[in-house]
GROMACS .gro file of C-alpha atoms in nm:
model
  458
    1MET     CA    1  -0.173   2.689   0.736
    2ILE     CA    2   0.020   2.471   0.991
    3ASP     CA    3   0.382   2.547   1.174
    4GLY     CA    4   0.526   2.193   1.176
    5GLY     CA    5   0.809   2.047   1.368
    6THR     CA    6   1.155   2.124   1.256
    7ALA     CA    7   1.405   1.850   1.213
    8ARG     CA    8   1.740   2.043   1.155
    9VAL     CA    9   2.041   1.839   1.179
   10SER     CA   10   2.399   1.845   1.041
   11GLY     CA   11   2.722   1.690   1.051
   12SER     CA   12   2.773   1.457   1.361
   13GLU     CA   13   2.436   1.538   1.481
   14HIS     CA   14   2.272   1.358   1.197
   15GLU     CA   15   2.296   1.012   1.295
   16GLY     CA   16   2.149   1.033   1.649
   17ALA     CA   17   1.866   1.291   1.536
   18ARG     CA   18   1.781   1.059   1.242
   19LYS     CA   19   1.718   0.772   1.461
   20ALA     CA   20   1.521   0.925   1.732
   21ALA     CA   21   1.164   0.809   1.760
   22GLU     CA   22   0.979   1.125   1.690
   23GLU     CA   23   0.607   1.121   1.733
   24PRO     CA   24   0.474   1.276   1.416
   25ALA     CA   25   0.198   1.539   1.408
   26TYR     CA   26  -0.059   1.512   1.112
   27LEU     CA   27  -0.295   1.718   0.904
   28HIS     CA   28  -0.636   1.553   0.837
   29GLY     CA   29  -0.829   1.503   0.532
   30PHE     CA   30  -0.797   1.287   0.206
   31GLY     CA   31  -0.712   1.501  -0.147
   32ASN     CA   32  -0.715   1.820   0.071
   33GLU     CA   33  -0.538   2.132  -0.011
   34HIS     CA   34  -0.304   2.129   0.281
   35SER     CA   35  -0.025   2.378   0.391
   36SER     CA   36   0.258   2.340   0.627
   37GLN     CA   37   0.534   2.512   0.713
   38ALA     CA   38   0.845   2.376   0.970
   39VAL     CA   39   0.974   2.757   1.012
   40PRO     CA   40   0.732   3.054   1.021
   41GLY     CA   41   0.731   3.261   0.723
   42ALA     CA   42   0.895   2.979   0.505
   43LEU     CA   43   0.548   2.985   0.284
   44PRO     CA   44   0.488   3.268   0.026
   45GLU     CA   45   0.176   3.447   0.040
   46GLY     CA   46  -0.031   3.509  -0.266
   47ARG     CA   47   0.184   3.337  -0.520
   48ASN     CA   48   0.377   2.998  -0.565
   49SER     CA   49   0.687   3.124  -0.731
   50PRO     CA   50   0.795   3.468  -0.628
   51GLN     CA   51   1.104   3.643  -0.748
   52ARG     CA   52   1.259   3.546  -0.414
   53ALA     CA   53   1.130   3.248  -0.225
   54PRO     CA   54   1.111   3.346   0.154
   55LEU     CA   55   1.402   3.249   0.387
   56GLY     CA   56   1.664   3.190   0.090
   57LEU     CA   57   1.456   2.898  -0.012
   58TYR     CA   58   1.392   2.750  -0.377
   59ALA     CA   59   1.049   2.703  -0.496
   60GLU     CA   60   0.960   2.389  -0.684
   61GLN     CA   61   0.630   2.210  -0.804
   62LEU     CA   62   0.601   1.833  -0.790
   63SER     CA   63   0.332   1.722  -1.035
   64GLY     CA   64   0.153   1.389  -0.969
   65THR     CA   65  -0.069   1.427  -1.276
   66ALA     CA   66  -0.061   1.611  -1.628
   67PHE     CA   67  -0.104   1.999  -1.580
   68THR     CA   68  -0.451   1.979  -1.792
   69GLU     CA   69  -0.612   1.653  -1.626
   70PRO     CA   70  -0.948   1.800  -1.474
   71ARG     CA   71  -0.934   1.974  -1.148
   72ALA     CA   72  -1.088   1.714  -0.951
   73HIS     CA   73  -0.819   1.473  -1.038
   74ASN     CA   74  -0.518   1.695  -1.051
   75ARG     CA   75  -0.257   1.630  -0.813
   76ARG     CA   76   0.030   1.865  -0.735
   77SER     CA   77   0.216   2.040  -0.446
   78TRP     CA   78   0.444   2.323  -0.417
   79LEU     CA   79   0.783   2.265  -0.212
   80TYR     CA   80   0.992   2.509  -0.050
   81ARG     CA   81   1.344   2.353  -0.015
   82ILE     CA   82   1.686   2.421   0.083
   83ARG     CA   83   1.831   2.311  -0.254
   84PRO     CA   84   1.617   2.236  -0.560
   85SER     CA   85   1.591   1.873  -0.648
   86ALA     CA   86   1.795   1.937  -0.971
   87ALA     CA   87   2.115   1.996  -0.760
   88HIS     CA   88   2.257   1.640  -0.788
   89PRO     CA   89   2.537   1.422  -0.958
   90ALA     CA   90   2.443   1.189  -1.233
   91PHE     CA   91   2.279   0.871  -1.146
   92THR     CA   92   2.452   0.506  -1.221
   93ARG     CA   93   2.280   0.157  -1.227
   94VAL     CA   94   2.300  -0.062  -0.944
   95GLY     CA   95   2.133  -0.401  -0.912
   96ASN     CA   96   1.765  -0.463  -0.850
   97GLY     CA   97   1.777  -0.719  -0.590
   98GLY     CA   98   1.445  -0.898  -0.540
   99LEU     CA   99   1.259  -0.600  -0.708
  100ARG     CA  100   1.083  -0.646  -1.054
  101THR     CA  101   0.869  -0.414  -1.280
  102ALA     CA  102   0.602  -0.441  -1.536
  103PRO     CA  103   0.586  -0.566  -1.815
  104PHE     CA  104   0.611  -0.908  -1.634
  105ALA     CA  105   0.726  -1.186  -1.893
  106GLU     CA  106   0.953  -1.427  -1.697
  107THR     CA  107   0.669  -1.658  -1.684
  108VAL     CA  108   0.345  -1.722  -1.855
  109PRO     CA  109   0.007  -1.620  -1.665
  110ASP     CA  110  -0.088  -1.898  -1.456
  111PRO     CA  111  -0.475  -1.996  -1.397
  112ASN     CA  112  -0.405  -2.199  -1.093
  113ARG     CA  113  -0.500  -2.098  -0.735
  114LEU     CA  114  -0.172  -2.011  -0.555
  115ARG     CA  115  -0.072  -1.937  -0.191
  116TRP     CA  116   0.243  -1.866  -0.018
  117ASN     CA  117   0.378  -1.873   0.337
  118PRO     CA  118   0.537  -1.572   0.466
  119LEU     CA  119   0.877  -1.432   0.341
  120PRO     CA  120   1.194  -1.614   0.476
  121GLN     CA  121   1.418  -1.409   0.708
  122PRO     CA  122   1.645  -1.208   0.554
  123PRO     CA  123   1.996  -1.145   0.616
  124ALA     CA  124   2.093  -0.913   0.914
  125GLY     CA  125   2.127  -0.557   0.792
  126THR     CA  126   1.853  -0.579   0.512
  127ASP     CA  127   1.658  -0.248   0.483
  128PHE     CA  128   1.337  -0.174   0.341
  129LEU     CA  129   1.440  -0.147  -0.011
  130ALA     CA  130   1.667  -0.435  -0.015
  131GLY     CA  131   1.374  -0.659   0.152
  132LEU     CA  132   1.148  -0.574  -0.133
  133TRP     CA  133   1.070  -0.918  -0.320
  134THR     CA  134   0.834  -0.879  -0.632
  135LEU     CA  135   0.554  -1.157  -0.663
  136GLY     CA  136   0.430  -1.040  -0.987
  137GLY     CA  137   0.201  -0.800  -1.169
  138ASN     CA  138   0.058  -0.669  -1.488
  139GLY     CA  139   0.064  -0.358  -1.721
  140ASP     CA  140   0.352  -0.161  -1.811
  141ALA     CA  141   0.537   0.071  -1.588
  142THR     CA  142   0.657   0.286  -1.884
  143GLN     CA  143   0.301   0.335  -1.993
  144ARG     CA  144   0.171   0.417  -1.652
  145THR     CA  145  -0.088   0.120  -1.653
  146GLY     CA  146  -0.111  -0.161  -1.409
  147VAL     CA  147   0.025  -0.295  -1.085
  148ALA     CA  148   0.302  -0.476  -0.913
  149VAL     CA  149   0.261  -0.682  -0.579
  150HIS     CA  150   0.574  -0.673  -0.372
  151LEU     CA  151   0.635  -0.795  -0.008
  152TYR     CA  152   0.911  -0.670   0.212
  153HIS     CA  153   1.109  -0.814   0.501
  154ALA     CA  154   1.357  -0.587   0.688
  155THR     CA  155   1.591  -0.624   0.967
  156ALA     CA  156   1.734  -0.257   0.943
  157SER     CA  157   1.655   0.114   0.907
  158MET     CA  158   1.746   0.266   0.594
  159ASP     CA  159   2.057   0.468   0.594
  160ARG     CA  160   1.980   0.606   0.210
  161VAL     CA  161   1.707   0.761   0.049
  162PHE     CA  162   1.475   0.623  -0.202
  163GLY     CA  163   1.217   0.749  -0.478
  164ASN     CA  164   1.011   0.574  -0.731
  165ALA     CA  165   0.937   0.726  -1.038
  166ASP     CA  166   0.745   0.426  -1.196
  167GLY     CA  167   0.434   0.466  -0.955
  168GLU     CA  168   0.279   0.534  -0.607
  169LEU     CA  169   0.345   0.270  -0.316
  170LEU     CA  170   0.087   0.148  -0.092
  171ILE     CA  171   0.272  -0.001   0.227
  172VAL     CA  172   0.095  -0.241   0.430
  173PRO     CA  173   0.278  -0.332   0.748
  174GLU     CA  174   0.200  -0.679   0.864
  175GLN     CA  175   0.456  -0.702   1.137
  176GLY     CA  176   0.661  -0.433   1.284
  177GLY     CA  177   0.601  -0.052   1.274
  178LEU     CA  178   0.770   0.186   1.035
  179LEU     CA  179   0.888   0.535   1.051
  180LEU     CA  180   0.872   0.691   0.710
  181ARG     CA  181   1.068   1.029   0.685
  182THR     CA  182   0.962   1.174   0.335
  183GLU     CA  183   1.006   1.523   0.194
  184PHE     CA  184   0.682   1.652   0.329
  185GLY     CA  185   0.761   1.538   0.695
  186LEU     CA  186   0.728   1.218   0.908
  187LEU     CA  187   0.453   0.942   0.900
  188ARG     CA  188   0.419   0.650   1.132
  189ALA     CA  189   0.266   0.318   1.012
  190GLU     CA  190   0.192   0.031   1.247
  191PRO     CA  191   0.040  -0.302   1.163
  192GLY     CA  192  -0.323  -0.219   1.089
  193GLU     CA  193  -0.233   0.086   0.914
  194VAL     CA  194  -0.155   0.186   0.559
  195ALA     CA  195   0.104   0.435   0.416
  196LEU     CA  196   0.088   0.579   0.066
  197ILE     CA  197   0.409   0.732  -0.093
  198PRO     CA  198   0.287   0.908  -0.412
  199ARG     CA  199   0.499   0.874  -0.727
  200GLY     CA  200   0.852   1.058  -0.730
  201VAL     CA  201   0.841   1.131  -0.338
  202ARG     CA  202   1.157   1.071  -0.171
  203PHE     CA  203   1.161   0.902   0.155
  204ARG     CA  204   1.358   0.658   0.409
  205VAL     CA  205   1.204   0.405   0.620
  206GLU     CA  206   1.318   0.342   0.976
  207LEU     CA  207   1.214   0.024   1.197
  208THR     CA  208   1.068   0.092   1.515
  209ASP     CA  209   1.075  -0.127   1.816
  210THR     CA  210   0.698  -0.269   1.784
  211ALA     CA  211   0.847  -0.621   1.679
  212ARG     CA  212   1.168  -0.782   1.713
  213ASP     CA  213   1.369  -1.064   1.550
  214GLY     CA  214   1.392  -1.336   1.787
  215GLY     CA  215   1.574  -1.064   2.030
  216ARG     CA  216   1.805  -0.978   1.764
  217GLY     CA  217   1.667  -0.629   1.718
  218PRO     CA  218   1.372  -0.469   1.532
  219ALA     CA  219   1.228  -0.637   1.213
  220ALA     CA  220   0.957  -0.549   0.978
  221ARG     CA  221   0.749  -0.738   0.745
  222GLY     CA  222   0.439  -0.657   0.502
  223TYR     CA  223   0.324  -0.598   0.173
  224VAL     CA  224   0.339  -0.330  -0.117
  225CYS     CA  225   0.105  -0.247  -0.408
  226GLU     CA  226   0.313  -0.033  -0.689
  227ASN     CA  227   0.041   0.158  -0.874
  228TYR     CA  228   0.141   0.248  -1.209
  229GLY     CA  229  -0.172   0.391  -1.317
  230ALA     CA  230  -0.416   0.678  -1.203
  231PRO     CA  231  -0.331   0.801  -0.820
  232PHE     CA  232  -0.554   0.617  -0.576
  233ARG     CA  233  -0.876   0.815  -0.482
  234LEU     CA  234  -1.154   0.751  -0.282
  235PRO     CA  235  -1.434   0.529  -0.454
  236ASP     CA  236  -1.763   0.679  -0.528
  237LEU     CA  237  -2.049   0.589  -0.274
  238GLY     CA  238  -2.334   0.565  -0.534
  239PRO     CA  239  -2.632   0.452  -0.332
  240ILE     CA  240  -2.456   0.448  -0.029
  241GLY     CA  241  -2.488   0.815  -0.005
  242ALA     CA  242  -2.253   1.066   0.164
  243ASN     CA  243  -2.095   0.885   0.427
  244GLY     CA  244  -1.935   0.545   0.479
  245LEU     CA  245  -1.642   0.302   0.389
  246ALA     CA  246  -1.319   0.500   0.442
  247ASN     CA  247  -1.402   0.854   0.587
  248PRO     CA  248  -1.173   1.123   0.435
  249ARG     CA  249  -1.112   1.292   0.781
  250ASP     CA  250  -0.929   0.953   0.886
  251PHE     CA  251  -0.641   1.013   0.658
  252ARG     CA  252  -0.341   1.176   0.812
  253ALA     CA  253  -0.075   1.387   0.586
  254PRO     CA  254   0.239   1.488   0.762
  255VAL     CA  255   0.335   1.837   0.877
  256ALA     CA  256   0.653   1.997   0.745
  257ALA     CA  257   1.005   1.871   0.883
  258PHE     CA  258   1.319   1.864   0.714
  259GLU     CA  259   1.676   1.760   0.738
  260ASP     CA  260   1.942   2.020   0.684
  261VAL     CA  261   2.225   1.771   0.632
  262GLU     CA  262   2.577   1.893   0.486
  263GLY     CA  263   2.757   1.567   0.359
  264PRO     CA  264   2.761   1.245   0.147
  265VAL     CA  265   2.377   1.088   0.147
  266GLU     CA  266   2.312   0.792  -0.097
  267VAL     CA  267   1.982   0.830  -0.301
  268VAL     CA  268   1.821   0.569  -0.491
  269SER     CA  269   1.580   0.605  -0.761
  270LYS     CA  270   1.348   0.347  -0.921
  271TYR     CA  271   1.296   0.456  -1.298
  272CYS     CA  272   1.155   0.235  -1.584
  273GLY     CA  273   1.208  -0.073  -1.363
  274ASN     CA  274   1.579  -0.032  -1.284
  275LEU     CA  275   1.734   0.116  -0.972
  276TRP     CA  276   1.999   0.388  -1.008
  277ARG     CA  277   2.191   0.556  -0.757
  278ALA     CA  278   2.390   0.890  -0.679
  279GLU     CA  279   2.563   1.015  -0.392
  280TYR     CA  280   2.421   1.368  -0.304
  281ASP     CA  281   2.621   1.615  -0.078
  282HIS     CA  282   2.311   1.707   0.116
  283SER     CA  283   1.990   1.538   0.204
  284PRO     CA  284   1.730   1.571  -0.003
  285LEU     CA  285   1.458   1.530   0.258
  286ASP     CA  286   1.512   1.931   0.277
  287VAL     CA  287   1.162   2.063   0.223
  288VAL     CA  288   1.104   2.339   0.479
  289ALA     CA  289   0.739   2.415   0.375
  290TRP     CA  290   0.484   2.290   0.139
  291HIS     CA  291   0.144   2.333   0.004
  292GLY     CA  292  -0.093   2.138  -0.237
  293ASN     CA  293  -0.292   1.794  -0.259
  294LEU     CA  294  -0.014   1.558  -0.356
  295VAL     CA  295   0.112   1.420  -0.024
  296PRO     CA  296   0.197   1.101   0.141
  297TYR     CA  297  -0.050   0.987   0.421
  298VAL     CA  298  -0.129   0.702   0.664
  299TYR     CA  299  -0.465   0.521   0.727
  300ASP     CA  300  -0.595   0.337   0.996
  301LEU     CA  301  -0.791   0.017   0.865
  302ARG     CA  302  -0.969  -0.015   1.189
  303ARG     CA  303  -1.150   0.302   1.126
  304PHE     CA  304  -1.309   0.168   0.797
  305ASN     CA  305  -1.688   0.212   0.817
  306VAL     CA  306  -1.799  -0.122   0.709
  307ILE     CA  307  -2.118  -0.165   0.487
  308GLY     CA  308  -2.320  -0.477   0.478
  309SER     CA  309  -2.634  -0.650   0.449
  310ILE     CA  310  -2.896  -0.601   0.733
  311SER     CA  311  -3.153  -0.861   0.565
  312TYR     CA  312  -2.998  -1.145   0.340
  313ASP     CA  313  -2.724  -1.232   0.108
  314HIS     CA  314  -2.346  -1.171   0.119
  315PRO     CA  315  -2.292  -0.849  -0.072
  316ASP     CA  316  -2.022  -0.826  -0.331
  317PRO     CA  317  -1.676  -0.746  -0.181
  318SER     CA  318  -1.660  -0.434  -0.352
  319ILE     CA  319  -1.846  -0.276  -0.067
  320PHE     CA  320  -1.507  -0.313   0.119
  321THR     CA  321  -1.290  -0.090  -0.115
  322VAL     CA  322  -1.094   0.168   0.085
  323LEU     CA  323  -0.910   0.310  -0.248
  324THR     CA  324  -0.927   0.271  -0.626
  325SER     CA  325  -0.723   0.355  -0.901
  326PRO     CA  326  -0.964   0.417  -1.191
  327SER     CA  327  -0.906   0.304  -1.562
  328ASP     CA  328  -1.045   0.432  -1.889
  329THR     CA  329  -1.365   0.199  -1.827
  330PRO     CA  330  -1.586   0.341  -1.563
  331GLY     CA  331  -1.598   0.091  -1.301
  332LEU     CA  332  -1.336  -0.119  -1.395
  333ALA     CA  333  -1.017  -0.031  -1.181
  334GLY     CA  334  -0.653  -0.065  -1.259
  335VAL     CA  335  -0.625  -0.151  -0.894
  336ASP     CA  336  -0.853  -0.138  -0.586
  337PHE     CA  337  -0.756  -0.181  -0.222
  338VAL     CA  338  -1.003  -0.380  -0.023
  339VAL     CA  339  -1.012  -0.456   0.337
  340PHE     CA  340  -1.204  -0.708   0.533
  341ALA     CA  341  -1.232  -0.516   0.864
  342PRO     CA  342  -1.418  -0.631   1.194
  343ARG     CA  343  -1.801  -0.616   1.121
  344TRP     CA  344  -2.115  -0.790   1.249
  345LEU     CA  345  -2.257  -1.064   1.016
  346VAL     CA  346  -2.685  -1.054   1.061
  347GLY     CA  347  -2.804  -1.206   0.719
  348GLU     CA  348  -3.102  -1.418   0.749
  349ASP     CA  349  -3.111  -1.744   0.574
  350THR     CA  350  -2.763  -1.682   0.434
  351PHE     CA  351  -2.431  -1.825   0.377
  352ARG     CA  352  -2.243  -1.564   0.563
  353PRO     CA  353  -1.859  -1.629   0.447
  354PRO     CA  354  -1.761  -1.509   0.090
  355TYR     CA  355  -1.929  -1.710  -0.161
  356PHE     CA  356  -1.784  -1.924  -0.446
  357HIS     CA  357  -1.718  -1.734  -0.734
  358ARG     CA  358  -1.517  -1.650  -1.055
  359ASN     CA  359  -1.423  -1.325  -1.114
  360VAL     CA  360  -1.318  -1.141  -1.419
  361MET     CA  361  -1.090  -0.923  -1.200
  362SER     CA  362  -0.765  -1.083  -1.039
  363GLU     CA  363  -0.739  -1.099  -0.650
  364TYR     CA  364  -0.429  -1.112  -0.451
  365MET     CA  365  -0.521  -1.142  -0.098
  366GLY     CA  366  -0.286  -1.091   0.211
  367LEU     CA  367  -0.343  -1.132   0.591
  368ILE     CA  368  -0.238  -0.869   0.860
  369GLU     CA  369  -0.340  -1.053   1.158
  370GLY     CA  370  -0.565  -1.340   1.270
  371ALA     CA  371  -0.764  -1.558   1.068
  372TYR     CA  372  -0.965  -1.488   0.732
  373ASP     CA  373  -1.326  -1.619   0.774
  374ALA     CA  374  -1.316  -1.802   0.414
  375LYS     CA  375  -1.013  -2.032   0.510
  376ALA     CA  376  -0.981  -2.222   0.856
  377GLU     CA  377  -0.586  -2.299   0.810
  378GLY     CA  378  -0.301  -2.234   0.601
  379PHE     CA  379  -0.370  -1.866   0.514
  380VAL     CA  380  -0.135  -1.707   0.772
  381PRO     CA  381  -0.024  -1.337   0.856
  382GLY     CA  382   0.242  -1.240   0.623
  383GLY     CA  383   0.124  -1.498   0.348
  384GLY     CA  384  -0.079  -1.448   0.053
  385SER     CA  385  -0.287  -1.603  -0.213
  386LEU     CA  386  -0.349  -1.540  -0.572
  387HIS     CA  387  -0.669  -1.606  -0.767
  388ASN     CA  388  -0.622  -1.487  -1.122
  389MET     CA  389  -0.891  -1.397  -1.370
  390MET     CA  390  -1.162  -1.630  -1.397
  391SER     CA  391  -0.994  -1.908  -1.139
  392ALA     CA  392  -1.283  -2.045  -0.916
  393HIS     CA  393  -1.231  -1.985  -0.554
  394GLY     CA  394  -1.445  -1.952  -0.233
  395PRO     CA  395  -1.440  -2.111   0.123
  396ASP     CA  396  -1.259  -2.426   0.206
  397ARG     CA  397  -1.441  -2.759   0.293
  398GLU     CA  398  -1.422  -2.675   0.681
  399THR     CA  399  -1.568  -2.350   0.634
  400PHE     CA  400  -1.829  -2.439   0.400
  401ASP     CA  401  -1.964  -2.715   0.674
  402ARG     CA  402  -1.924  -2.509   0.935
  403ALA     CA  403  -2.126  -2.223   0.797
  404SER     CA  404  -2.398  -2.422   0.643
  405ALA     CA  405  -2.483  -2.573   0.971
  406ALA     CA  406  -2.453  -2.252   1.214
  407GLU     CA  407  -2.700  -2.088   1.409
  408LEU     CA  408  -2.777  -1.753   1.224
  409ARG     CA  409  -2.761  -1.559   1.528
  410PRO     CA  410  -2.570  -1.212   1.503
  411GLN     CA  411  -2.189  -1.297   1.480
  412LYS     CA  412  -1.904  -1.036   1.550
  413VAL     CA  413  -1.621  -1.093   1.306
  414ASP     CA  414  -1.315  -0.945   1.486
  415ASP     CA  415  -1.053  -1.199   1.496
  416GLY     CA  416  -0.871  -1.106   1.179
  417LEU     CA  417  -0.774  -0.826   0.958
  418ALA     CA  418  -0.724  -0.922   0.587
  419PHE     CA  419  -0.688  -0.715   0.256
  420MET     CA  420  -0.685  -0.754  -0.135
  421PHE     CA  421  -0.521  -0.595  -0.403
  422GLU     CA  422  -0.783  -0.648  -0.690
  423THR     CA  423  -0.671  -0.556  -1.061
  424ARG     CA  424  -0.833  -0.568  -1.384
  425TRP     CA  425  -0.563  -0.779  -1.550
  426PRO     CA  426  -0.430  -1.140  -1.473
  427ILE     CA  427  -0.121  -1.098  -1.231
  428THR     CA  428   0.163  -1.272  -1.402
  429LEU     CA  429   0.425  -1.413  -1.141
  430THR     CA  430   0.801  -1.346  -1.140
  431GLU     CA  431   1.036  -1.638  -1.155
  432GLN     CA  432   1.116  -1.598  -0.793
  433ALA     CA  433   0.751  -1.623  -0.686
  434ALA     CA  434   0.680  -1.929  -0.926
  435ALA     CA  435   0.966  -2.121  -0.786
  436ALA     CA  436   0.961  -2.020  -0.416
  437ASP     CA  437   1.039  -2.245  -0.152
  438HIS     CA  438   0.753  -2.075   0.046
  439LEU     CA  439   0.494  -2.133  -0.241
  440GLN     CA  440   0.267  -2.367  -0.067
  441GLN     CA  441   0.212  -2.717  -0.226
  442GLY     CA  442  -0.129  -2.858  -0.277
  443TYR     CA  443  -0.319  -2.551  -0.194
  444ASP     CA  444  -0.607  -2.695  -0.439
  445ASP     CA  445  -0.668  -2.974  -0.139
  446VAL     CA  446  -0.820  -2.710   0.028
  447TRP     CA  447  -1.150  -2.791  -0.178
  448ARG     CA  448  -1.103  -3.141  -0.184
  449GLY     CA  449  -1.401  -3.344  -0.037
  450LEU     CA  450  -1.662  -3.064  -0.094
  451GLU     CA  451  -1.937  -3.348  -0.108
  452ARG     CA  452  -2.219  -3.413  -0.351
  453HIS     CA  453  -2.533  -3.302  -0.184
  454PHE     CA  454  -2.765  -3.297  -0.466
  455ARG     CA  455  -3.092  -3.471  -0.390
  456PRO     CA  456  -3.348  -3.456  -0.691
  457LEU     CA  457  -3.720  -3.411  -0.581
  458ARG     CA  458  -3.915  -3.713  -0.633
   0.00000   0.00000   0.00000
């Protein structure tokens, strides 16, 4: 059990306390049964729902999986809060802005290789929610299958609270840090880290000062994977053994911290693809204590323990899987989250960049920093590329020529950090992505000039 930090604010104290840059404390481990309390004695002992919860709190269970799913897959937490989540007025519809949800039917699935520059600058005062922009996705949120790919570009902290009933959100900052105030406590996610907010968990996103928008103030930019399917879990390691890839101890969950706010608070809920709002008379971030294994967390991608070949050939990119959302077919993921982290290349008589291939899976790739070793130019931080099911792709001509002639001495790849959302179904674009001004024209040209080298033996 952990006694966490207390964030009790009320009335006029709320604004200043909310904007203070607290340094979060963390619990460590993935899928653990954690316990945390911001006030000693807030957690009940020996039972989950006593007749009278300690300190006058309300006991409430948050279930991220069905009650009867196998224990190894079951996700739930008990929350002890100042008011139950049921204490709110009716929600009303609001506009969705740039946010879209599966099923995606605005365009037809596109077999072409596509690449985008970073999102353009948003208007001043754009918060994380208003700055979300959907590129595309697949499946059906109402059937809890599939995935959506979003990007965000924000210039202001949120004054409202957001929760997503449609899926969990994997947030990948590329520019500017985020302070996430969740029902469970505080998380800080900087570029090079990822944060995951489980389905239904309410949170607020505040910008930190690690990036500034041309001197005008904090700014943040990045990517979001909205996973409608089974919650992300660590992949099985198979022949790798007991250790490697993302180590469970490196995932950090928040300790309990809460807001005791009396006054109007706007709460926005994403439900079956649409945004709904209600004005609460209190902050829903009022959980004083909690225990369970359904928790938000943050993970530093640079801690990924890369596994690779020490003899020959380039292994399949599945060895770079950080998290996976399994489907009903073993080994076929609803979505995998893959990172191309710093690593050594030592293969003998091997073409070391990613090989040319066509894949039954669909791949959206983004770049957090530096350069990607399969593309010499055009693929920039904040941008992204989409190679849908069975579309042929691989290194560009310059990369191919350079790698084919390189001296094969040990090489450290540490000048870039890229990732991939890989999914079992084609990603269908939104109209706004298909017609975006920042969609690159002529992406196919990167493979132009790959010459014929065939020389039949005589």
